[in-house]
Coordinates of C-alpha atoms and ligand atoms in Angstrom, one line a residue:
X1 CA 92.3 46.8 -26.7
X2 CA 91.7 49.5 -29.3
X3 CA 88.6 50.6 -31.0
X4 CA 89.3 50.8 -34.8
X5 CA 87.3 52.0 -37.7
X6 CA 88.5 50.3 -40.8
X7 CA 87.5 52.0 -44.1
X8 CA 87.7 49.7 -47.1
X9 CA 88.5 51.0 -50.6
X10 CA 87.6 49.8 -54.1
X11 CA 90.4 47.2 -54.2
X12 CA 88.8 45.4 -51.2
X13 CA 85.6 44.7 -53.1
X14 CA 86.0 44.3 -56.9
X15 CA 83.6 45.0 -59.6
X16 CA 81.2 42.1 -60.3
X17 CA 79.2 40.0 -57.8
X18 CA 81.5 37.0 -58.4
X19 CA 84.6 39.0 -58.0
X20 CA 83.3 40.7 -54.9
X21 CA 82.4 37.4 -53.3
X22 CA 85.9 36.2 -53.9
X23 CA 87.7 39.4 -52.8
X24 CA 85.8 39.8 -49.6
X25 CA 87.2 36.4 -48.4
X26 CA 90.7 38.0 -48.5
X27 CA 89.4 41.3 -47.1
X28 CA 87.9 39.5 -44.1
X29 CA 91.4 38.1 -43.1
X30 CA 93.1 41.4 -42.0
X31 CA 89.8 42.5 -40.4
X32 CA 89.6 39.3 -38.4
X33 CA 93.4 39.6 -37.6
X34 CA 92.6 42.9 -35.9
X35 CA 89.7 41.4 -34.0
X36 CA 91.8 38.3 -33.0
X37 CA 94.3 40.7 -31.5
X38 CA 91.5 41.9 -29.2
X39 CA 90.5 45.1 -31.0
X40 CA 87.0 46.3 -31.5
X41 CA 86.5 46.7 -35.3
X42 CA 83.9 48.7 -37.1
X43 CA 83.9 48.3 -40.9
X44 CA 83.1 51.1 -43.4
X45 CA 83.5 50.8 -47.1
X46 CA 83.1 52.6 -50.5
X47 CA 80.5 51.8 -53.2
X48 CA 81.6 53.7 -56.4
X49 CA 81.5 50.8 -58.9
X50 CA 78.6 49.0 -57.2
X51 CA 76.2 51.9 -56.9
X52 CA 77.3 52.9 -60.5
X53 CA 76.3 49.4 -61.7
X54 CA 73.0 49.4 -59.8
X55 CA 72.1 52.9 -61.0
X56 CA 73.0 52.0 -64.6
X57 CA 71.0 48.7 -64.6
X58 CA 68.0 50.5 -63.1
X59 CA 68.2 53.4 -65.6
X60 CA 68.6 50.9 -68.5
X61 CA 65.6 48.8 -67.4
X62 CA 63.4 51.8 -66.9
X63 CA 64.3 53.2 -70.4
X64 CA 63.7 49.8 -72.0
X65 CA 60.5 48.0 -73.1
X66 CA 60.3 46.6 -69.6
X67 CA 59.7 50.1 -68.3
X68 CA 60.5 49.3 -64.7
X69 CA 60.0 52.1 -62.2
X70 CA 62.7 54.8 -62.2
X71 CA 64.9 54.1 -59.2
X72 CA 66.0 57.2 -57.3
X73 CA 69.7 57.5 -56.5
X74 CA 69.4 57.3 -52.7
X75 CA 67.5 54.0 -53.1
X76 CA 70.4 52.8 -55.4
X77 CA 72.8 53.7 -52.5
X78 CA 70.7 51.7 -50.1
X79 CA 70.7 48.7 -52.4
X80 CA 74.5 48.9 -52.7
X81 CA 74.9 49.0 -48.9
X82 CA 72.7 45.8 -48.7
X83 CA 74.6 44.0 -51.5
X84 CA 78.1 44.8 -50.3
X85 CA 77.1 44.4 -46.6
X86 CA 75.8 40.9 -47.4
X87 CA 79.1 39.8 -48.9
X88 CA 81.2 41.4 -46.1
X89 CA 79.1 40.0 -43.2
X90 CA 79.0 36.6 -44.9
X91 CA 82.8 36.5 -45.3
X92 CA 83.7 38.0 -41.9
X93 CA 81.4 35.6 -40.2
X94 CA 83.0 32.6 -41.9
X95 CA 86.5 33.8 -41.2
X96 CA 85.6 34.3 -37.5
X97 CA 84.1 30.8 -37.2
X98 CA 87.1 29.3 -39.0
X99 CA 89.3 30.8 -36.2
X100 CA 87.0 29.6 -33.5
X101 CA 85.6 33.1 -32.7
X102 CA 81.9 33.4 -32.0
X103 CA 81.0 37.0 -32.7
X104 CA 77.9 38.2 -34.5
X105 CA 78.4 40.4 -37.6
X106 CA 75.7 42.7 -39.1
X107 CA 75.3 45.5 -41.6
X108 CA 73.4 48.6 -40.7
X109 CA 71.7 50.4 -43.6
X110 CA 73.0 53.8 -42.7
X111 CA 71.7 57.3 -43.3
X112 CA 74.2 60.1 -43.1
X113 CA 73.0 63.6 -42.4
X114 CA 74.2 66.4 -44.6
X115 CA 73.6 70.1 -44.6
X116 CA 70.8 71.0 -47.1
X117 CA 72.8 74.3 -47.7
X118 CA 76.2 72.6 -48.2
X119 CA 77.9 74.6 -51.0
X120 CA 78.5 71.2 -52.8
X121 CA 74.8 71.3 -53.8
X122 CA 75.5 74.3 -56.0
X123 CA 78.4 72.5 -57.8
X124 CA 77.7 68.8 -58.5
X125 CA 81.0 67.0 -59.3
X126 CA 80.4 63.2 -59.0
X127 CA 79.5 61.5 -62.3
X128 CA 77.1 58.6 -62.0
X129 CA 75.3 56.1 -64.2
X130 CA 74.9 55.9 -68.0
X131 CA 76.5 57.9 -70.8
X132 CA 74.0 59.9 -72.9
X133 CA 74.2 62.1 -76.1
X134 CA 74.0 65.8 -75.7
X135 CA 70.4 65.8 -76.9
X136 CA 69.3 63.1 -74.4
X137 CA 71.1 64.9 -71.6
X138 CA 69.4 68.2 -72.4
X139 CA 66.0 66.5 -72.6
X140 CA 66.5 64.8 -69.2
X141 CA 67.9 67.9 -67.7
X142 CA 64.9 70.0 -68.6
X143 CA 62.4 67.2 -67.8
X144 CA 63.8 66.2 -64.4
X145 CA 66.0 69.1 -63.4
X146 CA 69.1 66.8 -63.2
X147 CA 72.5 68.1 -64.0
X148 CA 74.6 66.5 -66.8
X149 CA 78.2 67.2 -67.7
X150 CA 80.5 66.0 -70.5
X151 CA 82.7 63.2 -69.1
X152 CA 86.2 63.1 -70.7
X153 CA 85.0 62.9 -74.3
X154 CA 82.9 59.8 -73.7
X155 CA 79.5 61.5 -73.6
X156 CA 77.3 63.1 -71.1
X157 CA 76.7 61.8 -67.6
X158 CA 74.6 62.8 -64.7
X159 CA 76.6 64.5 -62.0
X160 CA 75.6 64.7 -58.3
X161 CA 76.9 66.8 -55.4
X162 CA 79.4 65.5 -52.8
X163 CA 78.4 67.1 -49.5
X164 CA 80.2 66.7 -46.2
X165 CA 78.8 64.3 -43.5
X166 CA 77.5 66.0 -40.3
X167 CA 76.0 63.2 -38.3
X168 CA 74.9 59.5 -38.6
X169 CA 71.2 58.9 -38.1
X170 CA 71.8 55.3 -36.8
X171 CA 74.6 56.1 -34.4
X172 CA 72.9 54.8 -31.3
X173 CA 72.3 51.4 -33.0
X174 CA 75.9 51.3 -34.1
X175 CA 77.1 52.1 -30.6
X176 CA 74.8 49.5 -29.0
X177 CA 76.2 46.8 -31.3
X178 CA 79.8 47.9 -30.5
X179 CA 79.0 47.8 -26.8
X180 CA 77.5 44.3 -27.2
X181 CA 80.8 43.2 -28.7
X182 CA 79.5 42.7 -32.2
X183 CA 81.1 43.5 -35.5
X184 CA 79.2 46.3 -37.4
X185 CA 79.4 47.2 -41.1
X186 CA 78.2 50.7 -41.6
X187 CA 78.3 54.0 -43.6
X188 CA 78.6 51.9 -46.8
X189 CA 79.5 54.2 -49.7
X190 CA 79.7 57.1 -47.4
X191 CA 76.1 56.5 -46.2
X192 CA 72.8 57.4 -47.8
X193 CA 72.8 61.2 -47.8
X194 CA 69.8 62.7 -46.1
X195 CA 68.9 66.1 -44.8
X196 CA 66.7 66.9 -41.8
X197 CA 63.3 68.5 -42.4
X198 CA 61.4 68.6 -39.1
X199 CA 60.9 65.0 -38.1
X200 CA 61.7 63.8 -41.6
X201 CA 65.0 62.6 -43.0
X202 CA 64.9 63.3 -46.8
X203 CA 67.2 61.3 -49.1
X204 CA 69.1 63.4 -51.7
X205 CA 70.8 62.3 -54.9
X206 CA 74.4 62.9 -53.8
X207 CA 77.5 60.9 -52.9
X208 CA 79.3 61.5 -49.5
X209 CA 83.0 60.6 -49.7
X210 CA 83.5 57.3 -47.9
X211 CA 86.8 58.6 -46.4
X212 CA 85.0 61.6 -44.8
X213 CA 82.0 59.5 -43.6
X214 CA 84.5 57.0 -42.1
X215 CA 86.3 59.8 -40.3
X216 CA 83.0 61.1 -38.9
X217 CA 82.0 57.6 -37.8
X218 CA 85.4 57.2 -36.0
X219 CA 84.8 60.5 -34.2
X220 CA 81.2 59.6 -33.2
X221 CA 82.0 56.1 -31.9
X222 CA 85.1 57.6 -30.1
X223 CA 87.6 55.3 -31.9
X224 CA 91.3 55.2 -31.2
X225 CA 92.2 54.5 -34.7
X226 CA 90.9 55.3 -38.2
X227 CA 92.5 52.9 -40.7
X228 CA 92.0 53.7 -44.3
X229 CA 92.8 50.6 -46.4
X230 CA 93.5 51.3 -50.0
X231 CA 95.7 50.1 -52.9
X232 CA 99.0 51.7 -51.7
X233 CA 101.0 50.8 -48.6
X234 CA 101.9 54.4 -47.9
X235 CA 101.1 57.9 -48.9
X236 CA 103.8 59.5 -51.1
X237 CA 105.0 62.9 -52.0
X238 CA 105.9 63.3 -55.7
X239 CA 103.7 60.3 -56.3
X240 CA 104.5 58.5 -59.5
X241 CA 107.5 60.7 -60.2
X242 CA 111.2 60.0 -60.2
X243 CA 111.7 61.6 -56.8
X244 CA 108.7 59.8 -55.3
X245 CA 109.1 59.5 -51.5
X246 CA 106.9 57.3 -49.3
X247 CA 106.0 58.8 -45.9
X248 CA 105.9 56.8 -42.6
X249 CA 104.5 59.7 -40.6
X250 CA 102.7 62.9 -41.5
X251 CA 102.1 65.8 -39.1
X252 CA 99.4 68.3 -39.5
X253 CA 101.7 71.1 -40.7
X254 CA 103.5 68.8 -43.1
X255 CA 100.2 67.5 -44.5
X256 CA 98.9 71.0 -45.0
X257 CA 102.1 72.0 -46.8
X258 CA 101.9 68.9 -49.1
X259 CA 98.2 69.6 -49.8
X260 CA 99.1 73.2 -50.8
X261 CA 101.9 71.8 -53.1
X262 CA 99.4 69.5 -54.8
X263 CA 100.9 66.1 -53.8
X264 CA 97.6 64.3 -53.2
X265 CA 95.3 63.7 -56.1
X266 CA 91.7 65.1 -55.8
X267 CA 89.2 62.3 -55.6
X268 CA 91.7 59.6 -54.5
X269 CA 94.5 60.4 -52.0
X270 CA 93.4 64.0 -51.0
X271 CA 90.1 63.0 -49.3
X272 CA 92.0 60.2 -47.4
X273 CA 94.6 62.6 -46.1
X274 CA 92.0 65.2 -45.2
X275 CA 89.8 62.6 -43.5
X276 CA 92.8 61.3 -41.6
X277 CA 93.7 64.8 -40.5
X278 CA 90.1 65.6 -39.4
X279 CA 90.1 62.5 -37.2
X280 CA 93.6 62.9 -35.7
X281 CA 92.8 66.5 -34.9
X282 CA 89.4 65.8 -33.3
X283 CA 90.7 64.7 -29.9
X284 CA 94.0 64.0 -28.2
X285 CA 95.4 60.5 -28.7
X286 CA 93.5 59.7 -31.9
X287 CA 95.5 58.3 -34.8
X288 CA 94.8 57.7 -38.4
X289 CA 96.6 55.3 -40.6
X290 CA 96.6 55.0 -44.4
X291 CA 97.9 51.6 -45.7
X292 CA 97.1 48.7 -47.9
X293 CA 94.6 45.9 -47.1
X294 CA 97.5 43.4 -46.9
X295 CA 99.5 45.5 -44.5
X296 CA 96.7 46.4 -42.0
X297 CA 98.0 44.2 -39.2
X298 CA 101.6 45.4 -39.6
X299 CA 100.4 48.9 -39.9
X300 CA 98.6 48.9 -36.6
X301 CA 101.8 47.6 -35.0
X302 CA 103.6 50.6 -36.4
X303 CA 105.6 48.6 -38.9
X304 CA 104.3 50.2 -42.0
X305 CA 101.8 52.6 -43.5
X306 CA 101.5 56.3 -43.1
X307 CA 100.4 57.4 -39.7
X308 CA 98.8 60.8 -39.3
X309 CA 99.1 62.4 -35.9
X310 CA 98.1 65.6 -34.3
Ligands
ADP1 P1 90.0 53.8 -52.7 O1 89.1 53.0 -53.6 O2 90.7 53.0 -51.7 O3 89.3 55.0 -52.2 P2 91.4 55.5 -54.6 O4 91.8 55.0 -55.9 O5 90.3 56.5 -54.5 O6 91.2 54.2 -53.7 O7 92.7 56.2 -53.9 C1 93.9 55.5 -53.7 C2 94.9 55.8 -54.9 O8 95.4 57.2 -54.8 C3 96.2 55.0 -54.9 O9 96.0 53.7 -55.4 C4 97.1 55.9 -55.7 O10 97.0 55.5 -57.1 C5 96.5 57.3 -55.7 N1 97.3 58.4 -55.2 C6 97.2 59.7 -55.6 N2 98.1 60.5 -55.0 C7 98.8 59.7 -54.1 C8 99.9 59.9 -53.2 N3 100.4 61.1 -53.1 N4 100.4 58.9 -52.5 C9 99.9 57.6 -52.7 N5 98.9 57.3 -53.6 C10 98.3 58.3 -54.3
MG2 MG1 88.4 56.6 -53.4

């Protein structure tokens, strides 16, 4: 039996509620395959399109005649965890029952602790929500102290920092559910970023990378495997080029070399490779695997995917 943290990417979820409800039915299959083989599975996932949609809807409604309350970004993140978690726990439960397995599934609304002094707070990089004109952006920037940046010629968007995860506030609850042999869905969208202020946890408008949060989760629950499921079966060097080469195994020194040579795109494959390296390095015997959703079961048997080892 292995303890496995499975991190789901955007292709596991889809963009609209209808699409997501359909997609998670397929996503549930490889997850339940791993459970059926006797593994303990903890599920983590991204939330980019979902939190973007919620944030945009909330902004639009508060700027409209309806004048609904302005929804802070951490609250939008919490909503996305609930919405995605609902679909995932619904689909995984059904798939388990269909296969005669009686195992409870639950989503934990998860706060992930970040360092208030993380350098990322000085340089916000993640665009979120609606597009605005220069004038609107300048007005909001001076009224609310939010940062706006021009986004690829399409207008101005709010940008938020992407700090690193340090700890998970609900880790004891996650551990208790794992120990009780239950399936846990956690650190959705990388978790709701909070910093510690005495007894308080204070939510901050930021986005923690889901690959880094999943790696931290895997360390904390002492997982054997971190499996990052995405749209590609393997990691490549010279990705998308004529001399593209798919990698079955990646050592630390190779990975570092390839990162230096710029083989992994920032914001997509780079955080996955770095998160995989961090986990594989954190303790002897820990392995990270990057593969596609469809190949998860083959990947864990060593038949495909890119394995990252110390
Ligand atoms: P997710 O939603 O799963 O986080 P991303 O789109 O952020 O997915 O990252 C996965 C994507 O990274 C792949 O679909 C691929 O297009 C891209 N990518 C960039 N560089 C590489 C590489 N070197 N090898 C494989 N895929 C890469
Ligand atoms: Mg991604």
